[in-house]
Amino acid sequence: MNIAVVGTGYVGLVTGTCFAETGNNVICVDIDANKVTRMKNGEVPIFEPGLDLLFERNTKAGRLHFTTNLGEAIKDAEIIFLALPTPPGEDGSADLSYILGVADQLSNLIEDYKIVIDKSTVPVGTAEKVHARIAKNCSEELFDVVSNPEFLREGVAVDDFLKPDRVVIGTSSEKAREVMRKLYNPFVRQGNPIIFMDERSAEMTKYAANSYLAARISFMNEIANLCEKVGANVDMVRKGMGSDNRIGKRFLFPGVGYGGSCFPKDVQALAKTANQHEYEFKILNSVMNVNRIQKSILAEKIKRFFQHDLQGKTIAIWGLAFKPNTDDIREAPALYIIDELLEAGANIRAYDPEAMENVAKQYGDRITLVDSLYGALDGADILAIVTEWSVFRQPDFNRIKENLSRKAIFDGRNLYDLNTMEKHGFYYESIGRNPVNRHLVVSNGKPVNS
Ligand SMILES: NC(=O)c1ccc[n+]([C@@H]2O[C@H](COP(=O)([O-])OP(=O)(O)OC[C@H]3O[C@@H](n4cnc5c(N)ncnc54)[C@H](O)[C@@H]3O)[C@@H](O)[C@H]2O)c1
């Protein structure tokens, strides 16, 4: 099949590359001319594990092309995916200007039958809006609009796309349904379902899924906070809960709040949709509140350790991306923590395996970025861990001890075993577990040097 993908970001590039991998001809179009030039030169502009291999194979095989010209991209395509941004607007609702802007352009460009597919996360009713915009200057016979929300996770996006748990397709067109079935069949050979439904239900499914996962995280974060107060260990509680089949093991890890380009904006947008329909979605309002507070929790712990005097203190930070295996820093908890610590007068030395280029663009010389994990510790007082990259899981604790002026680690991801930390003599605070080696904070509250 001939496919055009409009918007070549985390979703669009993975979508285009994976459809090329199953033998389709794909043209990806983006307004970012610099990005398009880089891709034409064989460079993958984002970090996503496994993507470079597929990208190279399919560009070399002549199945994956790039352009800035929408007309050229859709000319021979029967299928047009819209993988455009839907950032939060000023009032929290999803900004549809990218999607509707491209729909307006398509209205003047479509000359033969095309299926236009909303891959972006869009509020209920958007497929109808896109349909109405295209229909302005284009016969309704010449196109169908389909809702096909994407559930891939950054960091494992290629795997998720190639082997989805399910594919959700919202359409009322028999013709579009058959094309979509044919397109996705190679990805569900193990028997995972392609679930067909109406457009509105498909749009709602994506928001419901993301909001539920965000709620699960916020719930566990509150359980963790309560564990700290009552002296329970949230790791044990999580295991005890998660082995119940009704609950399941995944997505129960407490931390420093959810971030990324999806959960924060999608929860907000669903709450806004509810408002617009005069329904107060009480759980979502709490989820957002809990998350706002949780993002400050690590910075609060650090401030308490230093008796609220961070002037001139140097904090080493491991992990900047909003989660491991991505370079994406949109709404990353690390940035909130850094902002709070800078505001309080601290110096920051930070390391991340992939996200430093993006962070450098945002922070300039306000923080020091170093290119090795131990380099971040040079001259640092304490270490804070914000993203659970694998490389942080088994560090050389002796080296950490030698480098930090205070033997203190603040772990927002519960990476380390409490006994190990106790044996190494660190003052160690994590999430939902008792602090270790409390005696290192003497009675007047002043932290003890090693
Ligand atoms: N990132 C994720 O993990 C993820 C997962 C599922 C769904 N989604 C949804 O998918 C959508 C896209 O997300 P993303 O993370 O890929 O965004 P992104 O910001 O990484 O990519 C969007 C791309 O669209 C391009 N663009 C903007 N306007 C354009 C135009 N008029 N014509 C052509 N290209 C244009 C941008 O230059 C950019 O390259 C969003 O609605 C998001 O909520 C994202």
XYZ file of C-alpha atoms and ligand atoms in Angstrom:
494
model
C 0.000 0.000 0.000
C 1.037 3.601 -0.486
C 0.988 5.465 2.806
C 1.624 9.076 3.775
C 2.418 9.958 7.378
C 1.946 13.617 8.286
C 4.095 14.608 11.268
C 7.342 12.722 11.793
C 7.800 12.834 15.564
C 7.919 9.967 18.058
C 4.649 8.500 16.770
C 4.843 9.432 13.084
C 8.367 8.204 12.476
C 7.780 4.899 14.270
C 4.466 4.431 12.435
C 5.981 5.204 9.039
C 9.043 3.040 9.585
C 7.070 0.047 10.867
C 4.601 0.185 7.970
C 7.562 0.307 5.575
C 8.976 -2.729 7.395
C 5.886 -4.763 6.413
C 6.475 -3.905 2.754
C 4.435 -0.753 2.235
C 5.669 2.383 0.447
C 5.737 5.203 2.958
C 6.308 8.933 2.563
C 6.718 10.881 5.791
C 6.040 14.601 5.657
C 7.047 17.206 8.221
C 7.079 21.013 8.283
C 10.428 20.963 10.075
C 12.741 21.263 7.056
C 15.860 20.663 9.136
C 14.441 17.384 10.462
C 13.491 16.277 6.947
C 16.994 17.023 5.650
C 18.524 15.003 8.483
C 16.241 12.052 7.749
C 16.961 12.276 4.029
C 20.634 12.060 4.980
C 20.001 8.845 6.858
C 19.872 10.298 10.369
C 17.175 9.273 12.863
C 16.309 12.555 14.639
C 15.021 10.944 17.861
C 16.371 8.264 20.174
C 14.130 5.210 20.141
C 15.670 1.756 20.666
C 15.637 -0.404 17.522
C 14.355 2.363 15.276
C 17.693 3.078 13.588
C 17.978 -0.474 12.274
C 14.517 -0.475 10.708
C 14.989 3.077 9.461
C 18.204 2.168 7.664
C 16.820 -1.038 6.183
C 13.692 0.595 4.809
C 15.265 3.796 3.515
C 17.921 1.707 1.739
C 15.223 -0.559 0.288
C 13.474 2.536 -1.089
C 10.280 2.007 0.919
C 10.654 4.990 3.283
C 10.896 8.573 2.003
C 10.773 12.063 3.471
C 9.493 15.394 2.235
C 8.253 18.770 3.415
C 5.647 18.850 0.664
C 2.210 17.586 1.730
C 0.864 17.537 -1.829
C 3.746 15.373 -3.011
C 3.387 13.041 -0.007
C -0.311 12.309 -0.486
C -0.447 12.270 -4.289
C -0.192 8.492 -4.667
C -1.180 7.520 -1.129
C -4.471 5.827 -0.418
C -3.816 6.056 3.307
C -2.896 9.275 5.128
C -1.953 9.125 8.805
C -2.088 12.320 10.853
C 0.539 11.998 13.600
C 0.555 15.658 14.534
C 0.995 17.319 17.912
C -2.066 17.915 20.090
C -0.534 19.999 22.905
C -2.641 21.458 25.686
C -4.270 24.746 24.765
C -4.483 27.623 27.246
C -7.590 26.194 28.912
C -6.172 22.647 29.140
C -8.168 21.243 26.233
C -6.273 19.651 23.331
C -5.114 22.189 20.745
C -6.460 20.880 17.437
C -4.950 23.599 15.259
C -2.245 21.285 13.793
C -4.785 18.603 12.888
C -7.445 20.932 11.533
C -4.827 22.996 9.686
C -3.668 19.914 7.793
C -7.322 18.864 7.234
C -7.879 22.272 5.556
C -4.887 21.664 3.295
C -6.110 18.152 2.429
C -9.457 19.602 1.448
C -7.755 21.292 -1.512
C -5.348 18.466 -2.305
C -7.408 15.254 -2.384
C -8.297 14.188 -5.928
C -8.929 10.460 -5.556
C -10.153 8.193 -2.737
C -8.107 8.488 0.472
C -8.492 7.281 4.026
C -7.448 10.002 6.467
C -6.531 8.519 9.834
C -6.270 10.371 13.145
C -3.302 8.718 14.843
C -2.811 11.649 17.201
C -4.573 11.618 20.546
C -7.633 13.762 19.904
C -10.798 14.574 21.856
C -14.097 12.897 21.155
C -15.709 14.423 18.079
C -12.448 15.263 16.274
C -12.970 12.734 13.458
C -16.221 14.554 12.667
C -14.429 17.916 12.713
C -11.685 16.636 10.423
C -14.358 15.216 8.117
C -16.191 18.557 7.986
C -12.967 20.495 7.230
C -11.930 18.181 4.391
C -15.474 18.182 2.994
C -15.324 21.960 2.519
C -13.638 21.728 -0.883
C -13.640 17.985 -1.471
C -16.416 15.561 -2.368
C -17.400 13.253 0.526
C -17.136 10.332 -1.897
C -13.405 10.878 -2.104
C -12.442 10.266 1.513
C -13.177 8.581 4.819
C -11.904 9.721 8.198
C -10.863 6.992 10.648
C -9.826 7.209 14.292
C -6.872 4.924 15.051
C -5.351 5.995 18.376
C -1.786 4.949 19.093
C -0.810 3.159 22.309
C 2.958 2.827 21.813
C 5.238 3.664 24.725
C 8.358 5.699 24.102
C 11.421 3.596 24.877
C 9.771 0.420 23.533
C 7.844 2.080 20.715
C 9.090 -0.148 17.907
C 8.204 -3.336 19.789
C 4.843 -1.931 20.805
C 4.065 -0.955 17.246
C 5.157 -4.248 15.712
C 3.386 -6.331 18.368
C 0.492 -4.277 19.726
C -1.696 -5.649 22.540
C -4.586 -4.492 20.373
C -5.335 -2.161 17.506
C -8.302 0.150 17.978
C -10.058 1.396 14.864
C -13.020 3.731 14.867
C -14.860 3.914 11.578
C -18.326 3.705 10.141
C -17.048 3.030 6.613
C -17.015 -0.585 5.426
C -14.423 0.266 2.781
C -12.055 1.911 5.270
C -12.513 -0.973 7.696
C -11.299 -3.525 5.136
C -8.246 -1.448 4.180
C -7.346 -0.970 7.853
C -7.739 -4.669 8.550
C -5.409 -5.516 5.669
C -2.886 -2.891 6.775
C -2.730 -4.127 10.385
C -3.057 -7.886 9.824
C 0.744 -8.464 9.716
C 1.026 -6.940 13.219
C -1.533 -9.190 14.932
C -0.519 -12.603 13.684
C -0.259 -13.900 17.258
C -3.973 -13.297 17.634
C -4.134 -9.979 19.403
C -7.356 -8.258 18.397
C -8.122 -5.483 15.962
C -11.080 -3.912 17.708
C -13.471 -2.050 15.432
C -15.820 0.521 16.887
C -17.325 3.902 16.135
C -15.044 6.961 15.883
C -16.150 8.535 19.171
C -15.551 5.367 21.178
C -12.088 4.974 19.634
C -11.192 8.545 20.568
C -12.492 8.001 24.096
C -10.617 4.679 24.468
C -7.235 6.400 24.180
C -8.037 9.023 26.820
C -9.612 6.420 29.106
C -6.521 4.184 28.871
C -4.003 6.946 29.554
C -6.070 8.488 32.330
C -6.520 5.115 34.009
C -2.758 4.492 33.941
C -2.083 7.974 35.312
C -4.636 7.333 38.062
C -2.916 4.045 38.918
C 0.412 5.838 39.283
C -1.083 8.581 41.423
C -2.826 5.986 43.582
C 0.468 4.178 44.189
C 2.218 7.468 44.899
C -0.328 8.193 47.616
C 0.040 4.661 49.013
C 3.819 5.271 49.067
C 3.419 8.567 50.896
C 1.243 6.866 53.491
C 3.731 3.978 53.785
C 6.375 6.515 54.804
C 4.113 7.842 57.523
C 3.109 4.462 58.943
C 6.501 2.784 58.551
C 5.491 0.301 55.837
C 7.616 -0.577 52.789
C 5.830 0.219 49.535
C 7.939 -2.304 47.589
C 6.495 -5.092 49.699
C 3.002 -3.635 49.484
C 3.340 -3.389 45.691
C 4.369 -7.027 45.402
C 1.592 -8.113 47.725
C -0.984 -6.159 45.737
C 0.331 -6.883 42.264
C 0.264 -10.652 42.587
C -3.515 -10.421 42.742
C -4.653 -11.246 39.190
C -7.412 -8.676 39.399
C -4.764 -5.987 39.926
C -1.691 -7.138 37.995
C 1.979 -6.308 38.507
C 2.527 -3.539 35.989
C 2.262 0.186 36.538
C 2.367 -0.050 40.316
C 5.763 1.559 40.846
C 5.667 4.733 42.922
C 8.017 7.559 42.015
C 8.327 11.271 41.458
C 5.092 11.724 39.520
C 4.179 10.941 35.942
C 5.505 13.097 33.110
C 6.083 12.833 29.388
C 4.271 14.167 26.395
C 1.096 12.161 26.955
C -0.207 11.547 30.478
C -0.161 15.145 31.763
C -1.851 16.603 28.700
C -4.264 13.710 28.168
C -5.538 13.663 31.752
C -5.999 17.420 31.579
C -7.783 17.205 28.224
C -10.180 14.486 29.410
C -11.013 16.499 32.520
C -11.662 19.457 30.218
C -13.902 17.374 27.943
C -15.867 16.355 31.043
C -16.203 20.034 32.062
C -17.419 20.967 28.621
C -20.175 18.417 29.096
C -20.990 19.752 32.555
C -19.590 16.662 34.218
C -17.029 17.017 36.965
C -14.581 14.109 36.622
C -13.642 14.069 40.299
C -11.044 11.293 40.132
C -9.115 13.023 37.341
C -9.007 16.272 39.270
C -7.467 14.384 42.197
C -5.030 12.550 39.917
C -3.707 15.889 38.629
C -3.480 17.310 42.137
C -1.646 14.294 43.521
C 0.792 14.376 40.611
C 1.501 18.083 41.038
C 2.451 17.480 44.675
C 4.395 14.284 43.919
C 6.689 16.083 41.477
C 7.997 18.168 44.398
C 8.538 15.279 46.768
C 12.185 14.560 46.009
C 13.145 18.246 46.092
C 11.302 18.541 49.443
C 13.254 15.621 50.891
C 16.509 17.209 49.748
C 15.549 20.586 51.180
C 14.694 19.000 54.535
C 18.056 17.221 54.574
C 19.839 20.541 54.119
C 17.647 22.324 56.681
C 16.158 24.358 53.831
C 19.492 25.995 53.099
C 20.597 24.989 49.631
C 22.689 28.055 48.869
C 25.945 26.898 47.287
C 25.130 23.202 47.677
C 25.832 21.014 44.655
C 23.362 18.298 43.763
C 24.311 15.532 41.326
C 21.350 14.323 39.299
C 21.178 11.001 37.473
C 18.420 10.825 34.892
C 16.732 13.664 33.015
C 14.493 11.981 30.417
C 10.883 11.527 31.560
C 11.538 7.779 31.537
C 14.373 5.428 30.550
C 15.275 4.604 26.939
C 14.110 7.887 25.474
C 15.597 11.330 24.894
C 12.172 12.923 25.448
C 12.122 15.499 28.251
C 8.613 16.844 27.759
C 7.081 17.335 31.235
C 9.962 15.313 32.694
C 9.841 15.234 36.525
C 13.621 15.900 36.544
C 13.045 19.359 35.125
C 10.605 20.269 37.885
C 13.068 19.029 40.488
C 15.950 20.944 38.898
C 13.872 24.130 38.769
C 12.994 23.838 42.456
C 16.592 23.177 43.474
C 17.935 26.039 41.334
C 15.315 28.344 42.791
C 16.545 27.390 46.270
C 20.123 28.338 45.319
C 21.639 24.911 44.581
C 24.075 24.083 41.778
C 23.198 21.157 39.543
C 25.529 18.631 37.902
C 23.478 16.256 35.786
C 23.900 13.188 33.621
C 21.534 11.304 31.337
C 22.480 8.679 28.741
C 20.334 10.223 25.957
C 18.495 13.384 26.969
C 21.333 15.849 27.588
C 21.170 17.504 24.183
C 17.502 18.371 24.721
C 18.154 19.551 28.283
C 21.100 21.710 27.163
C 18.811 23.540 24.719
C 16.438 24.393 27.560
C 18.873 25.213 30.394
C 21.989 26.585 28.689
C 24.653 27.257 31.327
C 22.205 27.337 34.252
C 23.171 23.737 35.024
C 26.303 21.673 34.374
C 25.819 18.657 32.146
C 28.506 16.003 32.307
C 29.063 13.084 30.003
C 29.512 10.311 32.554
C 27.553 9.190 35.571
C 30.503 9.428 37.945
C 31.515 12.787 36.463
C 28.246 14.171 37.818
C 29.488 13.415 41.346
C 32.649 15.556 41.137
C 32.345 18.249 43.786
C 28.743 17.235 44.554
C 27.323 17.118 48.053
C 24.608 14.550 47.425
C 23.152 12.422 44.626
C 19.534 12.454 43.435
C 18.219 9.773 41.066
C 15.242 10.740 38.968
C 15.025 8.360 35.962
C 15.457 4.588 36.266
C 17.978 3.978 33.472
C 19.456 0.463 33.750
C 22.972 1.862 33.994
C 22.094 3.373 37.403
C 20.972 0.071 38.888
C 24.315 -1.394 39.900
C 26.773 1.446 40.315
C 30.112 1.358 42.095
C 28.908 2.481 45.524
C 32.447 2.971 46.799
C 33.104 5.415 44.008
C 29.901 7.281 44.838
C 30.963 7.436 48.480
C 34.418 8.767 47.613
C 32.997 11.537 45.466
C 30.104 12.880 47.493
C 30.918 15.270 50.305
C 27.836 13.963 52.125
C 27.138 10.260 51.858
C 23.514 10.828 50.906
C 21.417 9.468 48.050
C 17.868 10.579 47.284
C 16.297 7.973 45.048
C 13.046 8.870 43.294
C 12.796 5.399 41.713
C 13.579 2.940 44.539
C 16.498 1.441 42.626
C 18.468 0.157 45.575
C 18.003 -2.402 48.269
C 17.706 -0.849 51.727
C 20.124 -3.327 53.337
C 22.779 -2.618 50.707
C 22.464 1.085 51.344
C 22.687 0.540 55.081
C 25.840 -1.566 54.732
C 27.466 1.033 52.513
C 26.702 3.639 55.138
C 24.694 5.973 52.962
C 21.968 8.210 54.261
C 19.368 6.972 51.776
C 15.876 8.255 51.149
C 13.569 6.704 48.594
C 9.825 6.726 47.931
C 7.477 4.943 50.316
C 10.252 3.287 52.333
C 11.894 4.233 55.594
C 15.058 6.340 55.325
C 18.246 4.367 55.921
C 20.996 5.356 58.360
C 18.968 8.069 59.971
C 21.682 8.448 62.590
C 23.702 10.267 59.932
C 21.330 13.171 60.465
C 22.197 14.311 63.983
C 19.656 15.504 66.492
C 19.894 19.193 65.662
C 18.998 18.206 62.120
C 22.369 19.019 60.585
C 23.599 16.340 58.194
C 26.860 14.715 59.156
C 29.811 14.717 56.792
C 31.188 11.318 55.964
N 4.864 10.284 22.084
C 4.130 9.264 22.468
O 4.569 8.380 23.192
C 2.708 9.131 21.986
C 2.040 7.899 22.135
C 0.742 7.783 21.681
C 0.106 8.879 21.113
N 0.757 10.068 20.992
C 0.067 11.199 20.340
O 0.536 11.291 19.005
C 0.570 12.667 18.599
C 1.972 13.025 18.142
O 2.845 12.889 19.249
P 4.435 12.891 19.082
O 4.993 12.614 20.420
O 4.803 12.045 17.939
O 4.673 14.433 18.696
P 6.025 15.111 18.193
O 5.968 16.499 18.683
O 7.188 14.238 18.532
O 5.888 15.098 16.601
C 5.014 15.902 15.872
C 5.647 16.217 14.525
O 4.688 16.904 13.723
C 5.368 17.899 12.967
N 4.404 18.869 12.472
C 3.802 19.890 13.116
N 2.957 20.527 12.293
C 3.026 19.907 11.092
C 2.381 20.092 9.841
N 1.491 21.060 9.658
N 2.702 19.270 8.835
C 3.608 18.275 8.995
N 4.242 18.045 10.163
C 3.946 18.852 11.195
C 6.398 18.438 13.945
O 7.436 19.135 13.270
C 6.869 17.143 14.628
O 7.964 16.577 13.940
C 0.072 13.465 19.794
O -1.314 13.673 19.661
C 0.355 12.539 20.962
O -0.523 12.780 22.036
C 2.049 10.205 21.402
